[in-house]
Tab-separated table of C-alpha atoms in Angstrom:
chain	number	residue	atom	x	y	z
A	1	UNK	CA	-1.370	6.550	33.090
A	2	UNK	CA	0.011	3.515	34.801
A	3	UNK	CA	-0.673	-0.136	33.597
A	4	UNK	CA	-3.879	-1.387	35.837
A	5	UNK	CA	-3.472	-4.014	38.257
A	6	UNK	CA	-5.798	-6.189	36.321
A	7	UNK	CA	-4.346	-5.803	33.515
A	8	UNK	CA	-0.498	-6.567	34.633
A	9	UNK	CA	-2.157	-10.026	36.513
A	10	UNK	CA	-3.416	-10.874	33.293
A	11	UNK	CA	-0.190	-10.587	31.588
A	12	UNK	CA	1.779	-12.696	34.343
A	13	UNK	CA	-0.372	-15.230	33.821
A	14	UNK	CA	0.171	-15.720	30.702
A	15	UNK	CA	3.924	-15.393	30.510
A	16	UNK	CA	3.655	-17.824	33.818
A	17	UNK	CA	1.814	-20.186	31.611
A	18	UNK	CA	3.781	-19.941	28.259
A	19	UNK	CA	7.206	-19.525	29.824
A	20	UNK	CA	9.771	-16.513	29.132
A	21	UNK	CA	13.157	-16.515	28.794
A	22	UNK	CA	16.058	-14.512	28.781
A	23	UNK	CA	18.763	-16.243	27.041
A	24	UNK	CA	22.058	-14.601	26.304
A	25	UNK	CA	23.037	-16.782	22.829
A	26	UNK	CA	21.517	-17.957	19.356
A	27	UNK	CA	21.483	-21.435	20.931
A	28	UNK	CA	19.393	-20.246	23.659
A	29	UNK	CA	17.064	-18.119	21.693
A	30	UNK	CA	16.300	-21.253	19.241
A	31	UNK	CA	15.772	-23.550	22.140
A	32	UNK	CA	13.120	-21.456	24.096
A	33	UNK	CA	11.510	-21.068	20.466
A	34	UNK	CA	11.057	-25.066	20.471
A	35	UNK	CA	9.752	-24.888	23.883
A	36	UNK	CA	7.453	-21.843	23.058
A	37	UNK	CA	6.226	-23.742	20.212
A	38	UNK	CA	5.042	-27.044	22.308
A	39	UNK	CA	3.729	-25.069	24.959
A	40	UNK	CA	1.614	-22.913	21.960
A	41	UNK	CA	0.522	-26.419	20.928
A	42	UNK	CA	-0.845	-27.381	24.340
A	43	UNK	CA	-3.235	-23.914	24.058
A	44	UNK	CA	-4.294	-25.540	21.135
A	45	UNK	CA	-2.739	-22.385	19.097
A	46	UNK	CA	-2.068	-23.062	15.490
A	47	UNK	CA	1.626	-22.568	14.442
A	48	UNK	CA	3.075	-22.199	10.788
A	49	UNK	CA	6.233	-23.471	10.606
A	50	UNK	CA	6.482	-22.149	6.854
A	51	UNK	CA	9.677	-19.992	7.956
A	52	UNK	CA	11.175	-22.464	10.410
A	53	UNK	CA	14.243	-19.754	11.305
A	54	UNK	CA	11.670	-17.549	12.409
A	55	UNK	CA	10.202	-20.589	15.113
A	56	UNK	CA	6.617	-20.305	13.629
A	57	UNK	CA	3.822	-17.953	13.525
A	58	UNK	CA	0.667	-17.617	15.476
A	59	UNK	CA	-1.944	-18.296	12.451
A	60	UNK	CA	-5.649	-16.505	12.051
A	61	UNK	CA	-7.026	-19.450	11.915
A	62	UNK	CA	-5.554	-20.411	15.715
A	63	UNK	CA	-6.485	-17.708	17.069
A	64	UNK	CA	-10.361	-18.060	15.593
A	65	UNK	CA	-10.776	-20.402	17.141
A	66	UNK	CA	-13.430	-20.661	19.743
A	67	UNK	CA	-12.130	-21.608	23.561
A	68	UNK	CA	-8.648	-20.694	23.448
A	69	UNK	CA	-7.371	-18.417	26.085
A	70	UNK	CA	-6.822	-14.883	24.374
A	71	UNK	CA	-4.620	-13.298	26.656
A	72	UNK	CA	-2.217	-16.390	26.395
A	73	UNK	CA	-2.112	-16.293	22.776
A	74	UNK	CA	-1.301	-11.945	22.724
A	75	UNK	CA	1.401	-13.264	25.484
A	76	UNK	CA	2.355	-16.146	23.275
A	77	UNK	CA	3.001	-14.271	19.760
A	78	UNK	CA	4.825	-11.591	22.113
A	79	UNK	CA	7.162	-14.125	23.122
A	80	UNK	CA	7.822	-15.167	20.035
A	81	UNK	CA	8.434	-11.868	18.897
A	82	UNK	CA	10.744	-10.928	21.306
A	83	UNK	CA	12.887	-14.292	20.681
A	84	UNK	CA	12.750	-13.578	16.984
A	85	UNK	CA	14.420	-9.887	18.056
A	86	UNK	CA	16.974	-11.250	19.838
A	87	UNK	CA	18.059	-13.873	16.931
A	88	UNK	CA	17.824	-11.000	14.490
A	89	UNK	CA	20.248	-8.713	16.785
A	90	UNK	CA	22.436	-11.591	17.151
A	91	UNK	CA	22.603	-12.686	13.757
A	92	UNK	CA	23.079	-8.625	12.352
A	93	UNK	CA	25.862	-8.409	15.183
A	94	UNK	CA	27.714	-11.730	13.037
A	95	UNK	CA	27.278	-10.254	9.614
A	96	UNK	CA	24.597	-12.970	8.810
A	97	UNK	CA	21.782	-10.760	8.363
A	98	UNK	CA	21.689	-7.575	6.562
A	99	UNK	CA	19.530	-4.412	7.659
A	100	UNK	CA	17.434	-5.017	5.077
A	101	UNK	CA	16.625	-8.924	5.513
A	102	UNK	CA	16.272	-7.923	9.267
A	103	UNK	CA	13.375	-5.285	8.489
A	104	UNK	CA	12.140	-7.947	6.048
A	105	UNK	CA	11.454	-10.778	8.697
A	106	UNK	CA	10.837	-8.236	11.526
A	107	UNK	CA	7.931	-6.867	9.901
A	108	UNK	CA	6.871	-11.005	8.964
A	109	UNK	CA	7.136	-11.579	12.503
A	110	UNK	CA	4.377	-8.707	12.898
A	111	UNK	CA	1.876	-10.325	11.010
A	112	UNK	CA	0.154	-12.160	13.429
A	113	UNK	CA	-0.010	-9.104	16.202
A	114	UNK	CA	-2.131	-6.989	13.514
A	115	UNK	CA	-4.595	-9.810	13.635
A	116	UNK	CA	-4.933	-9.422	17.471
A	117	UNK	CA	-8.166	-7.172	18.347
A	118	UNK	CA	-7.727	-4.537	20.718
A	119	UNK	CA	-7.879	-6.058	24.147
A	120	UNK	CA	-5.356	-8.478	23.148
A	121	UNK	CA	-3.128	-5.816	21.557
A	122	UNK	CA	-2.666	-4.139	24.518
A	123	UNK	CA	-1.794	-7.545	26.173
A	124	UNK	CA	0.867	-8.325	23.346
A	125	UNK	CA	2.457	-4.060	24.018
A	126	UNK	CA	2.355	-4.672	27.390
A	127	UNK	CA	4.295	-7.979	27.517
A	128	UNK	CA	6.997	-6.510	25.010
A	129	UNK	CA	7.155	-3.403	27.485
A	130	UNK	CA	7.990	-5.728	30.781
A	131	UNK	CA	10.254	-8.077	29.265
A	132	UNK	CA	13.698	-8.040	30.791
A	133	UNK	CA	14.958	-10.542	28.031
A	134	UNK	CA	15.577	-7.403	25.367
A	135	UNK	CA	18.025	-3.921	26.398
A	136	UNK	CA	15.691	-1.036	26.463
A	137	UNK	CA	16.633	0.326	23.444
A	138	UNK	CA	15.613	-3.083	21.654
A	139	UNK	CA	12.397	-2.950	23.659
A	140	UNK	CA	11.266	0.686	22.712
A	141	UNK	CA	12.498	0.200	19.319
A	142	UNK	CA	10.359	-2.882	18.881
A	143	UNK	CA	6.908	-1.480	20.414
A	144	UNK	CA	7.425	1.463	18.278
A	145	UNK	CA	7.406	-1.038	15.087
A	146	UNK	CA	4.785	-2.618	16.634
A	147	UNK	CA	2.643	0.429	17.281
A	148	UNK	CA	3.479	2.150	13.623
A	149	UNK	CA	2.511	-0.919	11.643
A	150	UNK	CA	-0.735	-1.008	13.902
A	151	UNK	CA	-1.989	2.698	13.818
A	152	UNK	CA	-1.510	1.920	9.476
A	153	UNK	CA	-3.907	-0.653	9.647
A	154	UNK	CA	-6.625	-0.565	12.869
A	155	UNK	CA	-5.556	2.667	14.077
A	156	UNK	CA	-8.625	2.431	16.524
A	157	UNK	CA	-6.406	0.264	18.586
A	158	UNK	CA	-3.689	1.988	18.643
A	159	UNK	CA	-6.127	5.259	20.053
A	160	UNK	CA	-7.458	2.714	22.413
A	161	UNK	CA	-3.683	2.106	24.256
A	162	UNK	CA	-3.424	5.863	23.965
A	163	UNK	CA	-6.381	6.064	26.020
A	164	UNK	CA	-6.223	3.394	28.467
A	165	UNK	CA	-2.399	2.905	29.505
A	166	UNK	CA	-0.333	5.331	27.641
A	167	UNK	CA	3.061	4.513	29.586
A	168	UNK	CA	3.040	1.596	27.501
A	169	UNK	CA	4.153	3.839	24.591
A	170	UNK	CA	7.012	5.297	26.280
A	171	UNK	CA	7.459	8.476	27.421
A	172	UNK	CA	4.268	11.505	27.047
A	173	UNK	CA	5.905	12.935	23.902
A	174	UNK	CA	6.568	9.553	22.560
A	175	UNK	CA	2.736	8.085	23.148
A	176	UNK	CA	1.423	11.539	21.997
A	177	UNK	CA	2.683	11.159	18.751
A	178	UNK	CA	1.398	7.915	18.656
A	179	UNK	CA	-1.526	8.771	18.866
A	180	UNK	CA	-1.359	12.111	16.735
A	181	UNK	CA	-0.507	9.609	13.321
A	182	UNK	CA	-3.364	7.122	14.662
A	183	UNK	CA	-5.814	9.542	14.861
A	184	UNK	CA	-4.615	10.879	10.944
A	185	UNK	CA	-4.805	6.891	9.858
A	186	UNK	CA	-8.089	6.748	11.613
A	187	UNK	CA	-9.405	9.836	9.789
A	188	UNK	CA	-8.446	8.819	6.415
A	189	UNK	CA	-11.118	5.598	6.932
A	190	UNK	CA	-13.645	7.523	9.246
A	191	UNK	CA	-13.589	11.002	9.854
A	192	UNK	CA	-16.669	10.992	12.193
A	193	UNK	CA	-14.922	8.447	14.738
A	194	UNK	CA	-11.646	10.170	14.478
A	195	UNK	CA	-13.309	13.646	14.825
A	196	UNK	CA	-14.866	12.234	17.862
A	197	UNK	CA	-12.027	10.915	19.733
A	198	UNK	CA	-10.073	13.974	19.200
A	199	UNK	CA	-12.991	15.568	20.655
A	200	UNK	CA	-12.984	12.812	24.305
A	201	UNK	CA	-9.531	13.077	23.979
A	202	UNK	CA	-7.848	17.058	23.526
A	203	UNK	CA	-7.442	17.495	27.173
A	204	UNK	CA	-4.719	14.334	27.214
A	205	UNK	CA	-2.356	16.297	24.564
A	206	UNK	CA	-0.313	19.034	25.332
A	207	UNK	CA	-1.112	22.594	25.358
A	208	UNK	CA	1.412	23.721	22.419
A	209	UNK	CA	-0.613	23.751	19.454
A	210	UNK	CA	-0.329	19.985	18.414
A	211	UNK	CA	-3.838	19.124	19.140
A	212	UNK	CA	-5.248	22.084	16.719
A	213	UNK	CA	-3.029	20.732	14.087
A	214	UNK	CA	-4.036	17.737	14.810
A	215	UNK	CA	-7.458	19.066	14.035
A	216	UNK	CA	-6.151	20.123	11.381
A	217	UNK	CA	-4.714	17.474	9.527
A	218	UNK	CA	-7.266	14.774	10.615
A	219	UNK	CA	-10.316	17.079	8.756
A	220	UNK	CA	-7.846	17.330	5.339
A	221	UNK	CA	-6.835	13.728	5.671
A	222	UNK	CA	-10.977	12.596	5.737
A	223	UNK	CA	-11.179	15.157	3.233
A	224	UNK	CA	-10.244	12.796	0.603
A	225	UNK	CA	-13.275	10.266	1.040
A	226	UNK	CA	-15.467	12.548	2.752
A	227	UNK	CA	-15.523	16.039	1.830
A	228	UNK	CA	-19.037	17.231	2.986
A	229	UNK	CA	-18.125	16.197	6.536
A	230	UNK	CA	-14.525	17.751	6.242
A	231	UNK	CA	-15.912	21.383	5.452
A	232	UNK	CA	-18.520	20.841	7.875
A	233	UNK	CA	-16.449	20.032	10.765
A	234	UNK	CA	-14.014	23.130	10.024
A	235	UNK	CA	-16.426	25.343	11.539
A	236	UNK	CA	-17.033	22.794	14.420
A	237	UNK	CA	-13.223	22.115	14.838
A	238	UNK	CA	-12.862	26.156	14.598
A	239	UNK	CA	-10.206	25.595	11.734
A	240	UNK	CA	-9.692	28.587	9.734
A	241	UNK	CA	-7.103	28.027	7.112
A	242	UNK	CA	-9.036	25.478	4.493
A	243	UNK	CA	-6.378	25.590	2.523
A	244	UNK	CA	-4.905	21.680	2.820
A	245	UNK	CA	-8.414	20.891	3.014
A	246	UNK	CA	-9.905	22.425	0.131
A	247	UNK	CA	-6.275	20.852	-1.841
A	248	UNK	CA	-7.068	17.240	-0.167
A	249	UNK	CA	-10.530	17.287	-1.914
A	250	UNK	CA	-9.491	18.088	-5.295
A	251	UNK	CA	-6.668	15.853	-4.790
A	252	UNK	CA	-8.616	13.239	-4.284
A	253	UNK	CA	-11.131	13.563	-7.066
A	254	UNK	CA	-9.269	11.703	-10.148
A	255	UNK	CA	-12.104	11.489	-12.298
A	256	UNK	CA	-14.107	13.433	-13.964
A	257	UNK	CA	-17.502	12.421	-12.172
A	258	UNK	CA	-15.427	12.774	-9.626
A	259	UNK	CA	-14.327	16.214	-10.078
A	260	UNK	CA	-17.671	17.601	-11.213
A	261	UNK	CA	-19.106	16.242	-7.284
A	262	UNK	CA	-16.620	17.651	-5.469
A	263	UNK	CA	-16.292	21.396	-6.988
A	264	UNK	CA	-19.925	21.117	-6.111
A	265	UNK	CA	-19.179	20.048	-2.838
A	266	UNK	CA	-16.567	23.542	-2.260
A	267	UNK	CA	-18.892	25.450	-4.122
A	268	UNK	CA	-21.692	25.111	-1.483
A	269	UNK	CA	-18.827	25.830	1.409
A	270	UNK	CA	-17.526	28.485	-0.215
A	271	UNK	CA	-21.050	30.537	-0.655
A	272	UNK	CA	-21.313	30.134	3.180
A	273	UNK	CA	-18.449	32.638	3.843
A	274	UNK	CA	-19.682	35.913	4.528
A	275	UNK	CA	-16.489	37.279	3.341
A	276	UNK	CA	-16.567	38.545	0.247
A	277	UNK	CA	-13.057	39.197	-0.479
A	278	UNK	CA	-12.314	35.457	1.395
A	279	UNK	CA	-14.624	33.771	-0.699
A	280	UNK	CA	-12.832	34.986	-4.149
A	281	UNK	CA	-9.728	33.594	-2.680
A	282	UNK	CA	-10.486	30.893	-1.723
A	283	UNK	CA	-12.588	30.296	-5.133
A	284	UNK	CA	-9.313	31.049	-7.317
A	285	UNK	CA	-7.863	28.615	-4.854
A	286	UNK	CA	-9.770	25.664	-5.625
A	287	UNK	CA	-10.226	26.180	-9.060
A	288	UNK	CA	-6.468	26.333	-9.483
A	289	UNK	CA	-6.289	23.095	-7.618
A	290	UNK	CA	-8.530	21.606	-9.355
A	291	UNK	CA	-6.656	22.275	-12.568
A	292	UNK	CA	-3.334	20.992	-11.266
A	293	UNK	CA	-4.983	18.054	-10.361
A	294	UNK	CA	-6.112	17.713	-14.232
A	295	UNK	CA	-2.243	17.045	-15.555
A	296	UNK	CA	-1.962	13.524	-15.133
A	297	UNK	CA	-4.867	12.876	-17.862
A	298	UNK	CA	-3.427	15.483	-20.127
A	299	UNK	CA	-4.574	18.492	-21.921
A	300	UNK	CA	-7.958	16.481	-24.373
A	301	UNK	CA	-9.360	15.302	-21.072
A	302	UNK	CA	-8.977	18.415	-19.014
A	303	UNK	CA	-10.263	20.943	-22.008
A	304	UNK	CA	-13.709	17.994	-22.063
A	305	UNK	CA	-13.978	18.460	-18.093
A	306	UNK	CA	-13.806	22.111	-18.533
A	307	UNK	CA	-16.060	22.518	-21.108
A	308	UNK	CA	-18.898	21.012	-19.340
A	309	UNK	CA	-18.736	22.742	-16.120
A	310	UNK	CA	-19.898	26.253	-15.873
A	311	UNK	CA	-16.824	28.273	-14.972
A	312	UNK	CA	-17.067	32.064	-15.025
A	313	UNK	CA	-14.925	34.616	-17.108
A	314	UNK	CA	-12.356	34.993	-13.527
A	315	UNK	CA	-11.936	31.308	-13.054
A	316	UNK	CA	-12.119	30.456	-16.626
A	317	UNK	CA	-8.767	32.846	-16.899
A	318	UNK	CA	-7.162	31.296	-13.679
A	319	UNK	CA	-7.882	28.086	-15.608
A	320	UNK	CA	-5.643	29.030	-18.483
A	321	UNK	CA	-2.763	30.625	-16.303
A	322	UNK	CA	-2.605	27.452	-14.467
A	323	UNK	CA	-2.367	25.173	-17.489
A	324	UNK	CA	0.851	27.437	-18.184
A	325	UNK	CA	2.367	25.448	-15.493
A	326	UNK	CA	1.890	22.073	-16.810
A	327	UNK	CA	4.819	19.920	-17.009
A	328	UNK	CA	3.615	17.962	-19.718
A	329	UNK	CA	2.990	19.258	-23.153
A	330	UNK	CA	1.725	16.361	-25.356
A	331	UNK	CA	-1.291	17.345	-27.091
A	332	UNK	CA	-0.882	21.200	-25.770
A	333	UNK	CA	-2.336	21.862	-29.093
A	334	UNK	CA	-5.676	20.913	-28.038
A	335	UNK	CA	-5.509	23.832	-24.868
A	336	UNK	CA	-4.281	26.453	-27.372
A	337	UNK	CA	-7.652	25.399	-29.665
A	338	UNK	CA	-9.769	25.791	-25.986
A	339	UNK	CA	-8.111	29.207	-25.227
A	340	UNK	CA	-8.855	31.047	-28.565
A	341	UNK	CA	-11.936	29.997	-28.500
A	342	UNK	CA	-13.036	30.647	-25.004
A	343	UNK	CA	-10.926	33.397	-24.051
A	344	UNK	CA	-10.657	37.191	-25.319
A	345	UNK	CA	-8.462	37.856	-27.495
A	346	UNK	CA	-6.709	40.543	-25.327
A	347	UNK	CA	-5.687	38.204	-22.721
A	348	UNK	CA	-5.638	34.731	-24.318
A	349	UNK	CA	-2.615	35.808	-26.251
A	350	UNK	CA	-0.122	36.130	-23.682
A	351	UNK	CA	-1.472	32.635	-22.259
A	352	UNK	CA	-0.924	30.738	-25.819
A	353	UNK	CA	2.467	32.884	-26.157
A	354	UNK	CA	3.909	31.228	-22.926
A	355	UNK	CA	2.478	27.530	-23.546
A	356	UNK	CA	4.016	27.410	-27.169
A	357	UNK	CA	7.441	28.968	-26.084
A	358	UNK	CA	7.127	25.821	-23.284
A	359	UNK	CA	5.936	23.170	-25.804
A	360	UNK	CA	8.643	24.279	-27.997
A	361	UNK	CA	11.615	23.638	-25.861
A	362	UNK	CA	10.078	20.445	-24.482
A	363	UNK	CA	9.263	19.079	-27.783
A	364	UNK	CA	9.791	21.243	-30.881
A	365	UNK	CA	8.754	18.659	-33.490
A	366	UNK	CA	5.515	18.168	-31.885
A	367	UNK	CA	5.158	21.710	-31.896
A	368	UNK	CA	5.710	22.069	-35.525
A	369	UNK	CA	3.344	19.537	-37.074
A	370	UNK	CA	1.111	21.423	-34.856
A	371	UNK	CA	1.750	24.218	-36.581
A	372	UNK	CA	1.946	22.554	-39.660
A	373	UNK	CA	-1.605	21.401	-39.695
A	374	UNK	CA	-3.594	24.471	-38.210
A	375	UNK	CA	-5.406	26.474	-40.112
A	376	UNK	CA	-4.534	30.098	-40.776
A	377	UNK	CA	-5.862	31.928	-38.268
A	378	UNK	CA	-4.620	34.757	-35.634
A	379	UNK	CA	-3.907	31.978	-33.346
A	380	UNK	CA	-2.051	30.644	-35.742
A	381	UNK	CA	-0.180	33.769	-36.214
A	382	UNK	CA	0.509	34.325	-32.494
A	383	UNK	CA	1.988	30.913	-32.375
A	384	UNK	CA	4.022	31.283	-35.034
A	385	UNK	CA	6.223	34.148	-33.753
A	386	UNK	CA	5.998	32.339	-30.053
A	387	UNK	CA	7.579	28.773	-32.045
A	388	UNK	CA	10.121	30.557	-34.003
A	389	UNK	CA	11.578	33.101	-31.620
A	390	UNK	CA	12.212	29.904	-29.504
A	391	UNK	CA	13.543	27.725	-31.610
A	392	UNK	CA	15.799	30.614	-33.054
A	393	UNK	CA	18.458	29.673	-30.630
A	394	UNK	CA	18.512	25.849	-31.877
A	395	UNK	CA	17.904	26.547	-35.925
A	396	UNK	CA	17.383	30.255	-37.254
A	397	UNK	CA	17.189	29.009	-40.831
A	398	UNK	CA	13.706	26.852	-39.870
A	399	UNK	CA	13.178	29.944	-37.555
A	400	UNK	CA	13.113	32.294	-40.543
A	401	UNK	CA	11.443	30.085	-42.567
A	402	UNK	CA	8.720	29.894	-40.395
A	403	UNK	CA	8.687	33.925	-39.891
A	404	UNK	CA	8.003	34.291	-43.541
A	405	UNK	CA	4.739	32.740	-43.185
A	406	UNK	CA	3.444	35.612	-41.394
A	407	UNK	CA	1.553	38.030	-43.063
A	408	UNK	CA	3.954	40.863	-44.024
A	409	UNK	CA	3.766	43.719	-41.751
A	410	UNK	CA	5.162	44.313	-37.891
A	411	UNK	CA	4.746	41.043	-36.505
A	412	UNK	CA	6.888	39.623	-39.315
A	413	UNK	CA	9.525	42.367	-38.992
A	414	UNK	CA	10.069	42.062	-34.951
A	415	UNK	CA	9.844	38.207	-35.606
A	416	UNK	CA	12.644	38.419	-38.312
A	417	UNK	CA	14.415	41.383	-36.175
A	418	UNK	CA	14.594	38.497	-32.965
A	419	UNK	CA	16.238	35.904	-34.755
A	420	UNK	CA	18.657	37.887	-36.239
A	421	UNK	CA	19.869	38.521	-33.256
A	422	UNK	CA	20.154	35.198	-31.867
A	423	UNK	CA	22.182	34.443	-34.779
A	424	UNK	CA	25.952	33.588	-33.922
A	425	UNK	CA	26.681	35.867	-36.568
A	426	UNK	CA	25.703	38.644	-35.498
């Protein structure tokens, strides 16, 4: 798409009326920043002149104002943009200005242009995009600051230029991807409006598979504050994998409530699959997601959340291999407790031998008191030989010591037998 004729008088007009320039110097570039400034004042557009290097900013409050010509102030702050660009170029190019500071005021000089709505956005790209007063490479590199920081925060915009006059975004791949991260932003604050444009929209991308992972990555991205509508639409979208979708939702829930709604939420997807052996999967998918997504609050909150939901004997043991996996340990004791009880015997062994070997090499004082202060008990006993087979390598004296409180028979003999042979005796 070409710029419209309408569109490009609009934009003479207002660089006609606010004066560009194409200075070559520092000196140059400060004096058409004066002039830009009085010229601004006659438009009766409201400069801050808080960060007098930069030559002031277009304020909200000017631009709120009622009878002000819009297009001149888009025009205006592009101007000023463009004459900050070249004073940061220069000033990098004399070892005044580091990359950093640069980025710093670059993205200041941005503020007002994310205040612009969307008519006047496309004003403000377009002006950037027919200036001669910047090299090319300047140019492109500055719309595609401009157009990043803008599909973050009104991505709707963004989608709008997309629409309208692509070309201002540089070449097709260039304004595709554009357009491919707005429509993600967009998703992430409304799924239905961002589900909709990709819908009015498909035809414009390319026929190599972006636009179905664009589909793709919009529906898990609105996942997060809207899963009902994200596992609707993957049958309208025709997305098969729900794998980053079904992650995005547990993800996302980091509370309990919030937890408890969403498995509900998967659980009524998931009995929609006709699939049998697809809907186990996927099941054992969630619920291990869901579990991962437990760690940050630690093992006493995630053995509460568990207990109250109404897991069956399969997920309740893809529970416990998950929590294997845990990278903290603090208060592991509590998930050990949670296993025995809620477990069989047969299998919850191996799962309380692996977490104690872990909890011992992460923290094998911890560990101990554990031990220390639970009750006899088979757990207990299990445990035991898990703690002091590990810490055999470290201490085989505390090792053994801790072997001898096993009831005498075979589990105290292989104990015994295993730290023997760690000894550096032997």
């Amino acid at each position: 798409m070409k710029i419209s004729p309408a569109l490009t008088a609009v934009i003479l007009a207002a660089a006609a009326g606010l004066g560009w320039y194409n200075h070559q110097d520092l000196a140059s570039v400060r004096e058409a920043q004066v002039k830009l400034v009085a010229e601004a004042t006659t438009l009766g557009i409201s400069l801050d002149s808080s960060l007098p290097s930069d030559g002031g900013r277009v304020t909200k409050r000017g631009r709120e104002r009622g009878g002000e010509d819009k297009s001149a102030i888009a025009a205006g702050i592009a101007a000023d943009l463009i004459s900050m660009t070249k004073e940061i170029e220069i000033l990098k190019k004399q070892g005044d200005l580091t990359v950093e500071a640069a980025y710093r005021r670059l993205q200041e000089g941005l503020d007002p242009a994310m205040l612009l709505d969307s008519s006047q956005f496309k004003i403000f790209i377009a002006s950037i995009h027919t200036t001669t007063s910047l090299p090319v490479e300047s140019r492109d590199d500055l719309i595609e600051s401009c157009l990043d920081r803008m599909s973050a925060k009104h991505p709707q915009t963004v989608l709008a230029i997309y629409t309208d006059c692509a070309d201002l975004m540089g070449d097709k791949s260039k304004a595709d991807g554009f357009a491919y991260h707005a429509a993600k932003a967009l998703a992430a604050q409304d799924l239905a409006a961002a589900s909709q444009w990709i819908r009015e929209n498909e035809k414009n991308f390319p026929d190599d598979g972006s636009i179905e992972a664009l589909r793709h990555r919009a529906v898990a991205e609105g996942a997060k504050s809207n899963p009902k509508l994200a596992l609707k639409l993957m049958a309208e979208l025709d997305i098969r994998d729900d794998t980053h979708v079904i992650d995005s939702i547990t993800e996302a829930a980091t509370t309990p409530a919030a937890r408890t709604a969403n498995l509900a939420v998967i659980r009524d997807y998931l009995a929609t699959l006709p699939d049998e052996k697809a809907r186990n999967e996927a099941t054992m998918r969630a619920i291990g997601s869901f579990t991962r997504s437990l760690e940050t609050e630690g093992y006493a909150t995630a053995t509460h959340w568990v207990a109250n939901e109404k897991f069956s004997p399969a997920e309740l043991e893809k529970i416990a291999a998950e929590f294997q996996d845990f990278r903290k340990t603090d208060g592991a004791g509590a998930w050990i407790d949670w296993m025995s009880a809620n477990l069989p015997a047969a299998t919850s062994v191996g799962h309380i031998d692996k977490l104690v070997r872990k909890w011992t090499e992460a923290d094998y004082q911890a560990a101990g008191k554990w031990l220390a202060n639970t009750p006899a008990s088979p757990t207990k006993n299990t445990a035991i030989r898990s703690y002091a087979e590990t810490v055999s390598t470290l201490d085989p004296a505390t090792a053994t010591q801790w072997a001898m409180t096993l009831p005498p028979g075979p589990d105290r003999e292989a104990t015994l037998k295993h730290i023997q042979g760690q000894s550096p005796t032997q």
